[in-house]
Coordinates of C-alpha atoms and ligand atoms in Angstrom, one line a residue:
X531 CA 52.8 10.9 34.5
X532 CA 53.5 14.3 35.7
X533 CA 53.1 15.9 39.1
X534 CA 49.6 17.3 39.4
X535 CA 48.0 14.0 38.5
X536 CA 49.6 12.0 41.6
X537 CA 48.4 15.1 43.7
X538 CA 44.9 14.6 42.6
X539 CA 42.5 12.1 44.2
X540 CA 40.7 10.6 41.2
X541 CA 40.8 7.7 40.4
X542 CA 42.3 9.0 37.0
X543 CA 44.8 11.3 35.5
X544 CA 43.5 14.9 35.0
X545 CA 46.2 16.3 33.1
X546 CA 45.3 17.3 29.7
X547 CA 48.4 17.4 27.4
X548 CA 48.7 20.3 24.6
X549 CA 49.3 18.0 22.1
X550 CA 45.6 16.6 22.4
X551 CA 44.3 20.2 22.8
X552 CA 45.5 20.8 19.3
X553 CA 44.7 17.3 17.7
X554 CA 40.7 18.3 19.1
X555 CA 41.0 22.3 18.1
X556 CA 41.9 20.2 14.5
X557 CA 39.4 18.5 14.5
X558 CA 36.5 20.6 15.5
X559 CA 36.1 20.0 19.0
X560 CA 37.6 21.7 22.2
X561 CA 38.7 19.4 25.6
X562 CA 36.9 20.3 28.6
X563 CA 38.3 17.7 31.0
X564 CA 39.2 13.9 31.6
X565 CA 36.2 11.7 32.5
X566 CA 35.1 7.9 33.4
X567 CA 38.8 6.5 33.3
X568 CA 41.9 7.0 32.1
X569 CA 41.0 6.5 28.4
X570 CA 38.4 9.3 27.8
X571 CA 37.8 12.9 27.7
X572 CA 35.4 15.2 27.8
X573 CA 35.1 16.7 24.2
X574 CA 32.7 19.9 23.4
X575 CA 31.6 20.3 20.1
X576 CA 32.7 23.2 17.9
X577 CA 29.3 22.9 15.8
X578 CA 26.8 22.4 18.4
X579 CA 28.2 23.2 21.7
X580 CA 27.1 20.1 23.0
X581 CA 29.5 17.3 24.6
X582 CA 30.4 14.4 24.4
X583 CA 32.7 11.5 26.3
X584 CA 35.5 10.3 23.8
X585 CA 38.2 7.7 23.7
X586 CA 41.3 9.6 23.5
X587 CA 42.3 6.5 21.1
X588 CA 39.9 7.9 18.9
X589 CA 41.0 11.8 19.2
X590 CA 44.3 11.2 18.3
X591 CA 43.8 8.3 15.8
X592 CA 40.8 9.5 14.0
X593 CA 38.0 11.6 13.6
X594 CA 35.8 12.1 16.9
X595 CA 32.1 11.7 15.5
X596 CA 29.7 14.2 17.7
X597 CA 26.9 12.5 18.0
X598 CA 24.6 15.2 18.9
X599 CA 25.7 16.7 15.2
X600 CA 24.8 13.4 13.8
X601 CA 21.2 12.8 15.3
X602 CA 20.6 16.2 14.3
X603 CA 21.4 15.3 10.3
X604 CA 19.8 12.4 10.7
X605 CA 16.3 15.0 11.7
X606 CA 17.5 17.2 9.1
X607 CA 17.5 14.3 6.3
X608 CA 14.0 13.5 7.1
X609 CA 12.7 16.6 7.2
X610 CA 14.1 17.4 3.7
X611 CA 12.4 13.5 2.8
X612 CA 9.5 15.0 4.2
X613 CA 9.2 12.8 7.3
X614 CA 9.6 13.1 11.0
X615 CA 12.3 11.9 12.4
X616 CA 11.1 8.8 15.6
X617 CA 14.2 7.3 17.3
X618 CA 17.3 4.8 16.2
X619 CA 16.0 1.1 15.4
X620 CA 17.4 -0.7 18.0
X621 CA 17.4 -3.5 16.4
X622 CA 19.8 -2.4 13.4
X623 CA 22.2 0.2 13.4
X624 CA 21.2 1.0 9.7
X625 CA 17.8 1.6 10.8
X626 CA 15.7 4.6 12.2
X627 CA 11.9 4.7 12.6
X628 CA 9.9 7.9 10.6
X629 CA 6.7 9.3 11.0
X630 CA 5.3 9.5 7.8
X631 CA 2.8 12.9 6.8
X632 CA -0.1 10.5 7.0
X633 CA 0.8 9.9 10.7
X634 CA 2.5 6.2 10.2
X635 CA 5.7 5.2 11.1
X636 CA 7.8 3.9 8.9
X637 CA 11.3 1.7 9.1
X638 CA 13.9 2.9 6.7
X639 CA 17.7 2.6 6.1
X640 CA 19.6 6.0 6.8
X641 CA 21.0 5.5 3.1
X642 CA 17.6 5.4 1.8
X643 CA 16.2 8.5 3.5
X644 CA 19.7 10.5 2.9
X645 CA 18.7 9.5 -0.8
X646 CA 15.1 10.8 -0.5
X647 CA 16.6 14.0 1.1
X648 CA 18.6 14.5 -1.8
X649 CA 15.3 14.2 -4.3
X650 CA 17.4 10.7 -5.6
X651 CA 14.1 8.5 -4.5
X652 CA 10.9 8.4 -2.7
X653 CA 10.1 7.1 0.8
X654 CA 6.5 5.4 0.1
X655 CA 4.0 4.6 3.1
X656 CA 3.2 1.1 1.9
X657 CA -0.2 1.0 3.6
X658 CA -1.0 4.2 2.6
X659 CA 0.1 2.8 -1.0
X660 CA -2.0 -0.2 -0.5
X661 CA -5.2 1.6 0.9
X662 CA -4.4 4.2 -2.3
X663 CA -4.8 1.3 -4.9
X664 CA -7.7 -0.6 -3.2
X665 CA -9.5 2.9 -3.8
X666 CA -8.6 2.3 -7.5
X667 CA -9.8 -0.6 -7.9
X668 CA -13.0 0.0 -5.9
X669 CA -13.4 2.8 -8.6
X670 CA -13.7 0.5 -11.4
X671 CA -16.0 -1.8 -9.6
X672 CA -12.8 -4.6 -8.3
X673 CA -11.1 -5.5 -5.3
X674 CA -7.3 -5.6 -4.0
X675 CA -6.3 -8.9 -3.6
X676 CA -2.7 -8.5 -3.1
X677 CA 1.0 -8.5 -5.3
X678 CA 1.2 -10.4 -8.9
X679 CA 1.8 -13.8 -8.6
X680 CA 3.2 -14.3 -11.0
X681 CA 5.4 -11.6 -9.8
X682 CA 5.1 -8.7 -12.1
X683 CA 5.7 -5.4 -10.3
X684 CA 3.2 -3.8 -12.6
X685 CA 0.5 -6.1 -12.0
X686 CA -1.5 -7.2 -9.2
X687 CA -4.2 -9.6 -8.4
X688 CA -8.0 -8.5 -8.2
X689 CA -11.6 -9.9 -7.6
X690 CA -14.6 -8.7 -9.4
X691 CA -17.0 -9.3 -6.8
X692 CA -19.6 -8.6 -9.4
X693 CA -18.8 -12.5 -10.3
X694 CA -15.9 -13.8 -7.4
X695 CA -13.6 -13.6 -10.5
X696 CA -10.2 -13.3 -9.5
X697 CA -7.5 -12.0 -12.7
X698 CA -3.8 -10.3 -12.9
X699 CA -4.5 -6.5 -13.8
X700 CA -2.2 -4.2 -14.9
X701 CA -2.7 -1.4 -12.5
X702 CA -2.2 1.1 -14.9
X703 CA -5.1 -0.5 -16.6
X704 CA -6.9 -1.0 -13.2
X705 CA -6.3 3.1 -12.9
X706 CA -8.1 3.8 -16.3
X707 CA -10.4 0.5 -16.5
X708 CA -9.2 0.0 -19.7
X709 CA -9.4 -4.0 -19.3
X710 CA -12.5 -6.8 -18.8
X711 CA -13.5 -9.1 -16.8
X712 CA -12.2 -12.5 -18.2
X713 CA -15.2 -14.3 -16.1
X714 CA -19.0 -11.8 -16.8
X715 CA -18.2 -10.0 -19.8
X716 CA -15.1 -9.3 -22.2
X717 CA -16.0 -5.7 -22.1
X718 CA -18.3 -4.3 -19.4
X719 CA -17.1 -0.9 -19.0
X720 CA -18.3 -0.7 -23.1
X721 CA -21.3 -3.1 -22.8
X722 CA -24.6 -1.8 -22.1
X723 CA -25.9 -1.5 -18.4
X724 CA -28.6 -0.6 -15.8
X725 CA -28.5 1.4 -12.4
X726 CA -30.7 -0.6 -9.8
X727 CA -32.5 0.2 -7.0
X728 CA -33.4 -3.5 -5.2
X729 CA -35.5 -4.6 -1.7
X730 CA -34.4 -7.0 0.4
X731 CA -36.6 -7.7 3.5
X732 CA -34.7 -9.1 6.3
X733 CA -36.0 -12.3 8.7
X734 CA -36.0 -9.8 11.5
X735 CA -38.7 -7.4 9.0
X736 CA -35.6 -4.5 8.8
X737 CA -36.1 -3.6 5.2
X738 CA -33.3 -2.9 3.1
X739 CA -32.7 -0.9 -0.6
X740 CA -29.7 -1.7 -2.9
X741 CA -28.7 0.6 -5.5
X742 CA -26.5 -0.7 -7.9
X743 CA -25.3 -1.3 -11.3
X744 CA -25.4 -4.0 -13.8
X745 CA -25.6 -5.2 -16.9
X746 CA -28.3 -7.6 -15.8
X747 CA -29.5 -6.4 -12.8
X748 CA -32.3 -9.7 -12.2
X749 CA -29.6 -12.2 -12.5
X750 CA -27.0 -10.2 -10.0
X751 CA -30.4 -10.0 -7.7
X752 CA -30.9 -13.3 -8.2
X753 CA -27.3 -15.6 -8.5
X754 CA -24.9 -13.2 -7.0
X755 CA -27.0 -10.9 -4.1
X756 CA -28.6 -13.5 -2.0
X757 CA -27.0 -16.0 0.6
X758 CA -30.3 -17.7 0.9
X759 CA -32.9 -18.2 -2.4
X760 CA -36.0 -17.4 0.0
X761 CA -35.2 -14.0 1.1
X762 CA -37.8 -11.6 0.1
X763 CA -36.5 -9.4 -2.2
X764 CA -37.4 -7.9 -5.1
X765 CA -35.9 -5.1 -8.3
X766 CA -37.6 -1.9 -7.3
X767 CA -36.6 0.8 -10.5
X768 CA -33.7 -0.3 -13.0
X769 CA -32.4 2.9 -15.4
X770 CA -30.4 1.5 -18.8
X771 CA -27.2 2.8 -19.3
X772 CA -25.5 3.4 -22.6
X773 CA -22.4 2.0 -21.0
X774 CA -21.0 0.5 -17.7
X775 CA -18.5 2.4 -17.5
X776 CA -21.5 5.2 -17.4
X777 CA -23.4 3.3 -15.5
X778 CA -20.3 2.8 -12.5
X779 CA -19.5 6.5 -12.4
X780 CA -23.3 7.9 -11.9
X781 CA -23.9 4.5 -9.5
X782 CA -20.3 6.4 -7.5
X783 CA -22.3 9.6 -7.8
X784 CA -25.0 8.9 -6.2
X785 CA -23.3 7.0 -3.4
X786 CA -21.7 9.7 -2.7
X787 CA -24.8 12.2 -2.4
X788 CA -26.6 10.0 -0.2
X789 CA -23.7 9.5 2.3
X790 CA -23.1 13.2 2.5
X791 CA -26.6 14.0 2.1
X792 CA -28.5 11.0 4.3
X793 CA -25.7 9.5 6.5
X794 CA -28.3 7.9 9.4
X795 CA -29.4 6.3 6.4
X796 CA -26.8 3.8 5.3
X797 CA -27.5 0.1 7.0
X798 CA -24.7 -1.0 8.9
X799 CA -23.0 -4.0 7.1
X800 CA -23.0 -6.5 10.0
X801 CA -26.9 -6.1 9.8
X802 CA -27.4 -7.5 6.6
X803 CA -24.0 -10.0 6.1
X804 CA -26.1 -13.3 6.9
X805 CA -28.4 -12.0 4.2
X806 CA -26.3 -11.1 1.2
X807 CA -23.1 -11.2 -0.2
X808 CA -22.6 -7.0 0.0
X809 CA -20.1 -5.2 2.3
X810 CA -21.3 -1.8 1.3
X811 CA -23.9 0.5 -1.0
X812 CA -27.3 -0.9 1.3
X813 CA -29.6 1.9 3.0
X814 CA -32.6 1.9 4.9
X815 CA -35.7 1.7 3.3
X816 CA -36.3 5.4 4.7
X817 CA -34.0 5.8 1.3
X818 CA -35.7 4.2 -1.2
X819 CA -37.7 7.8 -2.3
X820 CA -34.7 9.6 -2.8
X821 CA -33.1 7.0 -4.6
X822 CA -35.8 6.7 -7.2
X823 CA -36.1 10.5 -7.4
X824 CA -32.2 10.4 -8.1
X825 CA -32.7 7.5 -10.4
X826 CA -35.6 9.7 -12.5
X827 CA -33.2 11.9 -12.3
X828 CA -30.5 10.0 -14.1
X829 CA -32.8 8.0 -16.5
X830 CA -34.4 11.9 -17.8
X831 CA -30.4 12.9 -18.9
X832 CA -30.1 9.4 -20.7
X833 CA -33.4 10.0 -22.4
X834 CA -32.7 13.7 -23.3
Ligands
ZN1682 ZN1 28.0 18.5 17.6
ZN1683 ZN1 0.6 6.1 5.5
ZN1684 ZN1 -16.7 -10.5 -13.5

């Protein structure tokens, strides 16, 4: 100990010997006093100009790590893995939180995003993914169930609800439909089918109109549609279709049309879920006229 830290009243030696000053200039930092006890210093960043308390163990030993200069890689990384950077896992120290572009946060390794920033992999929003392959399958007329079971990473598990089927799918076959149902029909997207427009009349008198497709549209009304045998209800217009794979892309059409075109239209589900086993595709009967006109429509391009 030298003389000007015995004249000081802290509780801890100020002096700052040249031999650390160079061991910090080496090592990219600069020493802007002692601090906490006798052990640490004040160290001030040559990259950031930001500080930083550090062991002088650690100066002298090894490499100081700014941690300022790390968060801020750490923001750079997922940036260039086109994320937002949301805050340390406290949990893990290999761990940081992401905000996704789709707005949802995401837990990832620093490896894994320091990958992604380098283009090496991708960083995936599984729900995102999962709500992106439901939509595939609700394209070709199935349900998401969930992973293979038998645990194929190419496969999953879907239900036609056209027959409560349930079957392992390829989902590069799901995604081009190339595949049948191993329950209703070895081949509907090649088999012939129909577009439907059905009534159901509700016990509280609400009257409803289906459209749909199906390669036998009185059977669907009659096995699959109904919760209860005695609900009045009844096939209003049915259009062939060469195919049902036709049949499912104009049936998509026109759902489409009417919920851009006749929104107040569409019957909430909860209103008719006693009734029949749909969660979507039912309208008021304030829709039945433009539904036929749509389905003349459809059934004057077959015919031509
Ligand atoms: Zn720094
Ligand atoms: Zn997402
Ligand atoms: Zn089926």
């Amino acid at each position: 100990m030298n003389n000007s830290s015995t004249a000081t009243p802290a509780a801890f030696p100020l002096t700052i010997h040249p031999h650390w000053r160079a061991a910090a200039e080496a090592k990219g930092f600069g020493i802007l006093q002692r601090v906490k006890d006798r052990y640490h210093l004040l160290l001030s960043c040559h990259t950031c100009r930001r500080t930083h308390a550090s062991k002088i163990f650690v100066l002298m030993n090894s490499q100081p790590q700014c941690p300022h200069c790390i968060q801020d890689r750490w923001q750079a990384d997922a940036e260039a893995a086109g994320l937002q950077w949301a805050g340390r896992d406290p949990q893990s120290r290999h761990h940081s939180f992401y905000i996704a572009n789709c707005g949802h946060r995401l837990r990832r390794q620093f490896e894994l995003i320091k990958r992604a920033a380098a283009g090496i992999c991708d960083v995936r929003c599984e729900l995102c993914q999962q709500q992106k392959e439901q939509e595939e399958a609700e394209a070709q007329g199935w349900e998401l169930i969930g992973t293979d079971p038998d645990g194929n990473q190419n496969y999953r598990l879907y239900r036609h609800p056209e027959c409560g089927h349930e079957q392992r799918v390829a989902r590069a076959n799901m995604q081009t439909g190339r595949f049948g149902c191993g329950l209703c029909g070895e081949d509907w997207p090649a088999a012939p089918s129909h577009l439907y427009a059905m009534q159901f009349k509700l016990p509280n008198g609400t009257c409803l109109v289906k459209l749909g497709f199906s390669r036998n549209p009185d059977s669907r009304l009659r096995h699959q549609l109904l919760k209860h045998r005695d609900l009045d209800a009844k096939i209003l217009k049915t259009v062939p279709m060469a195919t049902g794979q036709l049949a499912l892309q104009a049936e998509k059409r026109l759902h489409a049309k009417l919920q851009a075109g006749f929104p107040d239209q569409i019957a909430p589900p909860e209103l008719y879920s006693d009734a029949l086993r749909v969660r979507s595709e039912v309208y008021f009967a304030g829709a039945a006229q433009v539904i036929f006109a749509m389905l003349d429509a459809i059934k004057a391009e077959e015919d031509s």
